PDB file of C-alpha atoms in Angstrom:
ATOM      1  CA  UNK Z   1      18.704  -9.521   3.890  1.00  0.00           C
ATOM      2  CA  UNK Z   2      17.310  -8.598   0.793  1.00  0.00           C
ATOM      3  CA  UNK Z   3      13.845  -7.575   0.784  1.00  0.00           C
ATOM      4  CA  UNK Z   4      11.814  -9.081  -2.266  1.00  0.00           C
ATOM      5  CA  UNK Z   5      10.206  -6.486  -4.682  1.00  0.00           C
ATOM      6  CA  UNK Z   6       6.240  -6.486  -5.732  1.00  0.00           C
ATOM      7  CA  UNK Z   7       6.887  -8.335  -8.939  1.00  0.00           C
ATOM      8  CA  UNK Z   8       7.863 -11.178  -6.997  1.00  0.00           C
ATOM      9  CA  UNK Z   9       5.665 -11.648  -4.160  1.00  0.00           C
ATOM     10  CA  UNK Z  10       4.146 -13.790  -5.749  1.00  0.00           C
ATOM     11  CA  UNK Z  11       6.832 -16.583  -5.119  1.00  0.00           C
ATOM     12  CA  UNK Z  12       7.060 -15.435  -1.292  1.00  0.00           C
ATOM     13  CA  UNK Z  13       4.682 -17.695   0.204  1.00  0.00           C
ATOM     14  CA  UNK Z  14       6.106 -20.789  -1.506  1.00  0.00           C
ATOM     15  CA  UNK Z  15       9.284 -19.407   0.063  1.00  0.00           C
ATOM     16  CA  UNK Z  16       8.602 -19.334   3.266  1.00  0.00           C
ATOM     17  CA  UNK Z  17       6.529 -22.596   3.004  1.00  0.00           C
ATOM     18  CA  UNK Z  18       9.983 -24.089   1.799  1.00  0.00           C
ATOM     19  CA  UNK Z  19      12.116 -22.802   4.795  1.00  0.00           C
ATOM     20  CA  UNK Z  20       9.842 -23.963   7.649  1.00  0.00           C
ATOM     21  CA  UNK Z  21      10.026 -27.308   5.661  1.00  0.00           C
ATOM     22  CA  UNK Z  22      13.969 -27.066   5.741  1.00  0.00           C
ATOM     23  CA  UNK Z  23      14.027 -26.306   9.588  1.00  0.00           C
ATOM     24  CA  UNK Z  24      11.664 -29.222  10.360  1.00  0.00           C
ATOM     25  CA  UNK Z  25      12.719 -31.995  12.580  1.00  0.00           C
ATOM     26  CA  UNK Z  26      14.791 -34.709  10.162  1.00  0.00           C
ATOM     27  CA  UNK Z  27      15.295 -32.662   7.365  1.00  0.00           C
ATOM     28  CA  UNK Z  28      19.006 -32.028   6.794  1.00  0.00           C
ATOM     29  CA  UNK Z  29      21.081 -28.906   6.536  1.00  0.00           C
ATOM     30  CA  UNK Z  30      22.011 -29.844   3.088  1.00  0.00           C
ATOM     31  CA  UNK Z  31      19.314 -28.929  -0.200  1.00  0.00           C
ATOM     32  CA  UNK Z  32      19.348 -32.184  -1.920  1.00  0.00           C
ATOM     33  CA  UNK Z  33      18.636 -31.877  -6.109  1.00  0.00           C
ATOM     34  CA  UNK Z  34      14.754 -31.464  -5.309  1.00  0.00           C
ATOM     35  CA  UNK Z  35      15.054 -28.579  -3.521  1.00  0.00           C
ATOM     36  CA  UNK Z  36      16.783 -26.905  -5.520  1.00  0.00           C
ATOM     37  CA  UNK Z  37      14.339 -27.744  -8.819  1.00  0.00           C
ATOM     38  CA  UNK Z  38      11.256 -26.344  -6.119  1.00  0.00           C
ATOM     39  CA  UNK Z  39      13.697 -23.076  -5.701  1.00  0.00           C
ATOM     40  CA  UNK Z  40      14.107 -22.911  -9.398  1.00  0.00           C
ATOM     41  CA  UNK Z  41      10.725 -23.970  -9.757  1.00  0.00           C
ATOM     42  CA  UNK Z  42       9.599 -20.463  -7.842  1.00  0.00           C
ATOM     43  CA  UNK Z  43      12.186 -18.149  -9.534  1.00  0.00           C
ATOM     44  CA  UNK Z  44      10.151 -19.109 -12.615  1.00  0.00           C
ATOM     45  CA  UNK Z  45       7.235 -18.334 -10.794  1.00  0.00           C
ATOM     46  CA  UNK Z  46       8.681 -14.867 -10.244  1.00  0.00           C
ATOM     47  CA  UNK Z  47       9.833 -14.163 -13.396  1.00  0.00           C
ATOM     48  CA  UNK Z  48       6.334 -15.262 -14.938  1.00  0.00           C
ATOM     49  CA  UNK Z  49       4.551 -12.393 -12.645  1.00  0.00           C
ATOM     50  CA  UNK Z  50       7.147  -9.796 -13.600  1.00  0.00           C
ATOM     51  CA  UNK Z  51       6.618 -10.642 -16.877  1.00  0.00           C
ATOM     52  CA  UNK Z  52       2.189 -10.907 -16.657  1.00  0.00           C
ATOM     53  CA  UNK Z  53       2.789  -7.598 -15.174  1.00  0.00           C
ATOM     54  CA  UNK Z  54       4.757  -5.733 -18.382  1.00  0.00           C
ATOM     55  CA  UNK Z  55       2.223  -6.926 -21.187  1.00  0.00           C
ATOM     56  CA  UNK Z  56      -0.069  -6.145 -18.334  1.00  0.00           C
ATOM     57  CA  UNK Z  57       1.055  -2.028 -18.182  1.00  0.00           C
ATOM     58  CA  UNK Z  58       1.627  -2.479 -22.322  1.00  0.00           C
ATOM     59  CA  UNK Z  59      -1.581  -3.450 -23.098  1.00  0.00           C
ATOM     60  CA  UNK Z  60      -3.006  -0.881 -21.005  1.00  0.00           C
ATOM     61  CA  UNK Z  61      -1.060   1.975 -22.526  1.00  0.00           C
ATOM     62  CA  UNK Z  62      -0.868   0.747 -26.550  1.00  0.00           C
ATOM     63  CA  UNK Z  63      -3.890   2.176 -28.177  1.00  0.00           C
ATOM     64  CA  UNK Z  64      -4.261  -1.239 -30.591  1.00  0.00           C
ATOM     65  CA  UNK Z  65      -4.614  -4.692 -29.107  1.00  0.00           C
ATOM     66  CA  UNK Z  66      -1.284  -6.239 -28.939  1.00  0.00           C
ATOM     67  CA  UNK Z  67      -0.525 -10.108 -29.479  1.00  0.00           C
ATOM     68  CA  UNK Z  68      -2.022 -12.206 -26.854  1.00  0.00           C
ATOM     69  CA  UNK Z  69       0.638 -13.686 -24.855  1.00  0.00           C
ATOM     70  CA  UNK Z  70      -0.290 -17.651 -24.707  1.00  0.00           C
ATOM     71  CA  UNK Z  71       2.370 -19.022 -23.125  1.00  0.00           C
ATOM     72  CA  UNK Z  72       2.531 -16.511 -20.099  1.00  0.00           C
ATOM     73  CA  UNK Z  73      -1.594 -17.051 -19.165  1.00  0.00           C
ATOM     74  CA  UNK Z  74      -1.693 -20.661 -19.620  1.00  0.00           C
ATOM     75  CA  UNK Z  75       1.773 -20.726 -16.709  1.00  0.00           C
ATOM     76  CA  UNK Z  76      -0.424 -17.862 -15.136  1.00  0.00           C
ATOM     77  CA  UNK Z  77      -3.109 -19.917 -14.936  1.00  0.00           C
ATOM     78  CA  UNK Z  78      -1.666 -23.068 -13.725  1.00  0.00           C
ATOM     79  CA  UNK Z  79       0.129 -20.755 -10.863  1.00  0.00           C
ATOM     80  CA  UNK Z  80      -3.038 -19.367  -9.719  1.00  0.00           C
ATOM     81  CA  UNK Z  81      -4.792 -22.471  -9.252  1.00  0.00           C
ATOM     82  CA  UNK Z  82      -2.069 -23.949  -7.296  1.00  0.00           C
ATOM     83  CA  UNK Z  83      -2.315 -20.940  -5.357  1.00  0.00           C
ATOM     84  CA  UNK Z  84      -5.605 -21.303  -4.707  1.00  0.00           C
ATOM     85  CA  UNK Z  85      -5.046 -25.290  -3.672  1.00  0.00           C
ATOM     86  CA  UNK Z  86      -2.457 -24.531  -1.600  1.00  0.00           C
ATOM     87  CA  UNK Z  87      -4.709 -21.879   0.274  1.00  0.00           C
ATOM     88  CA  UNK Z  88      -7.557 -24.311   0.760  1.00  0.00           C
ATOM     89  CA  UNK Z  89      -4.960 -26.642   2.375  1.00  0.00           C
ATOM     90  CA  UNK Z  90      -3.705 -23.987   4.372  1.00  0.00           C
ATOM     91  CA  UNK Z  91      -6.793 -23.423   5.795  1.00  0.00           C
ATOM     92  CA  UNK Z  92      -7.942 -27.227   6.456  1.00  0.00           C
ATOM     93  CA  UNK Z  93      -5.281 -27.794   8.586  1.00  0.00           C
ATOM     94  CA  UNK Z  94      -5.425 -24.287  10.022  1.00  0.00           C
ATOM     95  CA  UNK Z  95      -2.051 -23.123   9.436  1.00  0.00           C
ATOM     96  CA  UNK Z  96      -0.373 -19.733  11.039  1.00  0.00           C
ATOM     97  CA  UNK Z  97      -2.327 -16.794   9.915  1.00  0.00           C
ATOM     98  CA  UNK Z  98       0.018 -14.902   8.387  1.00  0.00           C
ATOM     99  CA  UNK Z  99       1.325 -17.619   5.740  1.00  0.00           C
ATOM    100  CA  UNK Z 100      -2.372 -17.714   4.889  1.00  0.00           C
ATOM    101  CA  UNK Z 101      -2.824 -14.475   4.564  1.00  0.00           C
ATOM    102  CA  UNK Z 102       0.867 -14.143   2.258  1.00  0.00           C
ATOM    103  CA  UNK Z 103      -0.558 -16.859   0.481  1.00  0.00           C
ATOM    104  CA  UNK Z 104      -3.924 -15.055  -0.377  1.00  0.00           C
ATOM    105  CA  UNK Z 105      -1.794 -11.713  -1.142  1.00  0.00           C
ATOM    106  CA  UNK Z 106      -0.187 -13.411  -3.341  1.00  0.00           C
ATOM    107  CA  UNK Z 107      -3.129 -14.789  -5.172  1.00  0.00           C
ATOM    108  CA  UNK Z 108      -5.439 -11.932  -5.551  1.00  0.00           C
ATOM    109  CA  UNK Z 109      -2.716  -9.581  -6.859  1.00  0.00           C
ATOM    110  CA  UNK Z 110      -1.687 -12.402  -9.548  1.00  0.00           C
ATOM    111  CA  UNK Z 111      -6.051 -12.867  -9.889  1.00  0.00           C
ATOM    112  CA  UNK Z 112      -5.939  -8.567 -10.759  1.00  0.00           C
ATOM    113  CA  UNK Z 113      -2.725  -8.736 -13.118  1.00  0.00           C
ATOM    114  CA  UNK Z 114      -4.626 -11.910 -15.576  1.00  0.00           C
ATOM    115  CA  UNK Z 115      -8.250 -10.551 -14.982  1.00  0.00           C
ATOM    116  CA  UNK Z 116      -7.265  -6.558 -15.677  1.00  0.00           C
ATOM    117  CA  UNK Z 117      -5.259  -8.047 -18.781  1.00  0.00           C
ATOM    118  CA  UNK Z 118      -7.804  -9.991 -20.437  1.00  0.00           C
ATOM    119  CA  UNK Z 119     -10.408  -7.671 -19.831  1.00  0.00           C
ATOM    120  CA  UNK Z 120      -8.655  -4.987 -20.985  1.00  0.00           C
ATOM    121  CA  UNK Z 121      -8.115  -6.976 -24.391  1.00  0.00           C
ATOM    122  CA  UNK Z 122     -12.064  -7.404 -24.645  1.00  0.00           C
ATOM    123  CA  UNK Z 123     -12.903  -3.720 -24.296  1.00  0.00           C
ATOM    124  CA  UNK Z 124     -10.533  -3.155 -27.125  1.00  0.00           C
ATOM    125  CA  UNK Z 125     -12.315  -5.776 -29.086  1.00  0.00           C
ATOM    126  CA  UNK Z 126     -15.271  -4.747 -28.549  1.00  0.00           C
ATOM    127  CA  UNK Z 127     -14.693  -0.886 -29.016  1.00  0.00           C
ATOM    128  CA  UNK Z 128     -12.922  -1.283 -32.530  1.00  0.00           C
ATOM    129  CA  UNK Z 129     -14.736  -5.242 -33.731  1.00  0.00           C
ATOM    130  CA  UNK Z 130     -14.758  -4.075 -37.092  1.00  0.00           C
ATOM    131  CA  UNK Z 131     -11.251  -3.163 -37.535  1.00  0.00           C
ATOM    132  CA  UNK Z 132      -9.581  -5.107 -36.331  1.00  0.00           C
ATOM    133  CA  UNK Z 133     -11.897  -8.309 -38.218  1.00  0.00           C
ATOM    134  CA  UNK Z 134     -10.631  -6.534 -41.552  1.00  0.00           C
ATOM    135  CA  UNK Z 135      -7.205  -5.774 -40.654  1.00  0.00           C
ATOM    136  CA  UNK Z 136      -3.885  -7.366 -39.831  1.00  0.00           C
ATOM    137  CA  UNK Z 137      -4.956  -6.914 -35.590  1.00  0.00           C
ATOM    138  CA  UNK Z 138      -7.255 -10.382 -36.453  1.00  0.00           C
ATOM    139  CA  UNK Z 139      -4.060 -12.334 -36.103  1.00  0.00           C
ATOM    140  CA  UNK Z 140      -3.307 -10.955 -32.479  1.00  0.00           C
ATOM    141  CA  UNK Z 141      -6.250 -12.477 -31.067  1.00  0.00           C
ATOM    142  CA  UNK Z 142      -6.304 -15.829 -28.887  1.00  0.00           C
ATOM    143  CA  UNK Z 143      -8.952 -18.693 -30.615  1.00  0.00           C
ATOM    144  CA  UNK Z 144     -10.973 -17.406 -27.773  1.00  0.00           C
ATOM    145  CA  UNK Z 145     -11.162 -13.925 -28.438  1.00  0.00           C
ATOM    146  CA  UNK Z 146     -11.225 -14.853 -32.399  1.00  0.00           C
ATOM    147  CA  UNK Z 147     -14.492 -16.506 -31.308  1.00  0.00           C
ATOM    148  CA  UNK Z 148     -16.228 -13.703 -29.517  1.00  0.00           C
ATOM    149  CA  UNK Z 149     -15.558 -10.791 -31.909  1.00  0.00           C
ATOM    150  CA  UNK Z 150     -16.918 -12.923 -34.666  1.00  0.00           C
ATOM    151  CA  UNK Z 151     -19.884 -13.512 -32.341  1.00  0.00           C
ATOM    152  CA  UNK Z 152     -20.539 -10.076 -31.573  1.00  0.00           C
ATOM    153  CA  UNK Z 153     -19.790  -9.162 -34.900  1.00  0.00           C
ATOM    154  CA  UNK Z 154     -22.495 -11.336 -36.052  1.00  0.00           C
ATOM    155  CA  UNK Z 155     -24.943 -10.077 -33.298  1.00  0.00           C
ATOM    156  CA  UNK Z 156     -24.243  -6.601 -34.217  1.00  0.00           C
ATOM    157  CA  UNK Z 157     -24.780  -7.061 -37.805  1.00  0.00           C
ATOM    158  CA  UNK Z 158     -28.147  -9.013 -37.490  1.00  0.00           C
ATOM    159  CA  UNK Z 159     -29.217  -6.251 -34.790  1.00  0.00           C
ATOM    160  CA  UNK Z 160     -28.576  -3.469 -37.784  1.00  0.00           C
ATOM    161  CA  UNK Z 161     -29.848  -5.209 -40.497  1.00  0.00           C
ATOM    162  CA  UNK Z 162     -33.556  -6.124 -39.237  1.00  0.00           C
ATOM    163  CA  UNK Z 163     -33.555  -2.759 -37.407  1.00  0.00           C
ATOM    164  CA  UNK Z 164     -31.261   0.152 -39.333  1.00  0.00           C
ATOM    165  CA  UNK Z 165     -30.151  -0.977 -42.782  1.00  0.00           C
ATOM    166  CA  UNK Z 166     -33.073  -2.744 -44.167  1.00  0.00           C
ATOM    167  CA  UNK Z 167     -35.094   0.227 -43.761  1.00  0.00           C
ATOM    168  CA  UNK Z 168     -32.624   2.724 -45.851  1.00  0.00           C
ATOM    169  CA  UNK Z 169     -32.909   3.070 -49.301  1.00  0.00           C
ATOM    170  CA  UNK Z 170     -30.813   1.683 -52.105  1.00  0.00           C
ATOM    171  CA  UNK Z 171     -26.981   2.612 -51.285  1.00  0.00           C
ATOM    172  CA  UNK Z 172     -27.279   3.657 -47.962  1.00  0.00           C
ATOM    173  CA  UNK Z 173     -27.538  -0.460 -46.460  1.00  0.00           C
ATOM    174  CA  UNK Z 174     -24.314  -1.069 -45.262  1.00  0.00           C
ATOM    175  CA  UNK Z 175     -22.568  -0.875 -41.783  1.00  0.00           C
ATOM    176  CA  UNK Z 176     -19.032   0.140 -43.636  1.00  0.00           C
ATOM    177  CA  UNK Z 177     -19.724   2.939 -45.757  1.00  0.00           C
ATOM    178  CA  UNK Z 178     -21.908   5.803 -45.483  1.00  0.00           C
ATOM    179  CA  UNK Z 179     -22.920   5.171 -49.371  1.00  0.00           C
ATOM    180  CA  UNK Z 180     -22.403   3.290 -52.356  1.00  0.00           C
ATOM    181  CA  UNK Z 181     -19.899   5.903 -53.521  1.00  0.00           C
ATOM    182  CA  UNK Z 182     -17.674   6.112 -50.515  1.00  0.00           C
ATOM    183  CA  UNK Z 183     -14.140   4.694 -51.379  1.00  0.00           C
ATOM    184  CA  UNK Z 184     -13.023   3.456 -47.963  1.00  0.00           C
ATOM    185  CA  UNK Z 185     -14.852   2.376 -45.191  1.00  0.00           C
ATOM    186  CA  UNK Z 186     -15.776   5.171 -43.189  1.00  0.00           C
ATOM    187  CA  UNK Z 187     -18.048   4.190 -40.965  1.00  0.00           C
ATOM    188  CA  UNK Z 188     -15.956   1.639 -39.455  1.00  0.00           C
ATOM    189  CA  UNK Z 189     -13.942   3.213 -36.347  1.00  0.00           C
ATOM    190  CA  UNK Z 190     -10.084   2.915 -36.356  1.00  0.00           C
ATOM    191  CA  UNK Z 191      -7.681   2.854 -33.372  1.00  0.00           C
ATOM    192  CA  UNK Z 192      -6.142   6.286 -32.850  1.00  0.00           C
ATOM    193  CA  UNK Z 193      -2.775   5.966 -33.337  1.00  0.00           C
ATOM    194  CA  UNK Z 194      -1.600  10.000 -32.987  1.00  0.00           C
ATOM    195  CA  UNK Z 195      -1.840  10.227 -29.044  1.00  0.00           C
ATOM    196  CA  UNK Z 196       0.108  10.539 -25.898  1.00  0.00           C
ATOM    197  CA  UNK Z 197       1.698   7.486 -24.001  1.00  0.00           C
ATOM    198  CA  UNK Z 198       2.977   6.971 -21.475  1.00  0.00           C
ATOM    199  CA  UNK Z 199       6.583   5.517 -21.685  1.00  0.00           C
ATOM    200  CA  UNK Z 200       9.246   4.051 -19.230  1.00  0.00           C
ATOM    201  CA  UNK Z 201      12.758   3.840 -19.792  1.00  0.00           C
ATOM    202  CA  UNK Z 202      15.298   0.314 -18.947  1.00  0.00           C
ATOM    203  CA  UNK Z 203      17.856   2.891 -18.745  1.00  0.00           C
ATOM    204  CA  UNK Z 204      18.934   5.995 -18.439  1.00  0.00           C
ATOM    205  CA  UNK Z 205      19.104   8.745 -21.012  1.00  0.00           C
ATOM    206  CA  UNK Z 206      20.031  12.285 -20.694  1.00  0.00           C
ATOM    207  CA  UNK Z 207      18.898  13.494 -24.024  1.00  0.00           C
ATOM    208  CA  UNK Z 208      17.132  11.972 -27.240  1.00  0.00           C
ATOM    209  CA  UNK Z 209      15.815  13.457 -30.183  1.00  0.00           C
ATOM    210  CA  UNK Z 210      12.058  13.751 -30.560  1.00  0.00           C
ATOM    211  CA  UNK Z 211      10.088  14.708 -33.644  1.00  0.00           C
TER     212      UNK Z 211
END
């Protein structure tokens, strides 16, 4: 028997919940074509966690917010709520312990993946607002986020103005360059792009150049 890895836990409770269906009384041996769409149904499941969990460890490691994965969070999404329905239910008609606790396994580590992720995404937002709102990064961001940089960007800016910038003299008012003669913007802070990562290899290499 093959034991199922972390990635996929999630789908283990819907598993299980599957089989004792299968060995209940007046269900046959043979999976008729909806049983196999529900197993297909939770290898997709799988997948969809093994996949929140790599843009989960990218984003963490990349330095510059990365494109917001739509697709993924809205099937993420949709998981976890059934999850947390099929708890509840679980619970009502006070099924065995331990599928209710796989069940709840299941749906706080999928709960930590999304939450970490999106969270993750804000504190980049709001660390580097600026630059990214005046760069190429803007296009990364879901409407959502979109919406809440340009709010805090507005906030911020209305914050500085009534209590910085109005009070400095002529060529010294704005929140993007130190003066009126500055060139570039160098008061807005930038993503550091020269610095360690961490990186994991698909396969295996003996040697590669670096440099």
């Amino acid at each position: 028997m093959v034991k199922p890895s972390n990635d996929a836990v999630i789908g283990l409770g819907a598993a299980i919940q599957r089989v004792k269906e299968m060995e209940s009384p007046g269900r046959s041996g043979v999976r008729g074509q909806s049983e196999e769409e529900e197993a297909m149904a939770a290898m997709d499941v799988a997948s969809d966690v093994v996949l929140l969990k790599k843009v989960w460890r990218n984003e963490k490691a990349a330095p510059e917010v990365l494109h917001f994965e739509a697709g993924l969070i809205q099937r993420a999404r949709e998981q976890i709520q059934l999850l947390e329905e099929t708890v509840e239910e679980l619970i009502e008609i006070r099924s065995d312990d331990i599928v209710v606790s796989l069940y709840q396994m299941d749906l706080d580590r999928a709960l930590f993946l999304l939450r970490s992720y999106l969270r993750i995404r804000l504190q980049k937002i709001e660390k580097h607002m600026l630059h990214i709102y005046r760069t190429h990064l803007w296009n990364r961001l879901s409407e959502q986020e979109q919406r809440f940089a340009k709010r805090c960007l507005d906030i911020m800016e209305g914050h500085l103005e009534r209590s910085v910038l109005s009070r400095l003299p002529y060529g010294y008012q704005s929140m993007l360059k130190q003066s009126i003669s500055s060139e570039e913007d160098d008061m807005v802070p930038q993503t550091q792009l020269d610095t360690f990562i961490f990186c994991k290899a698909k396969e295996q290499y003996w040697s590669f150049p670096v440099g």
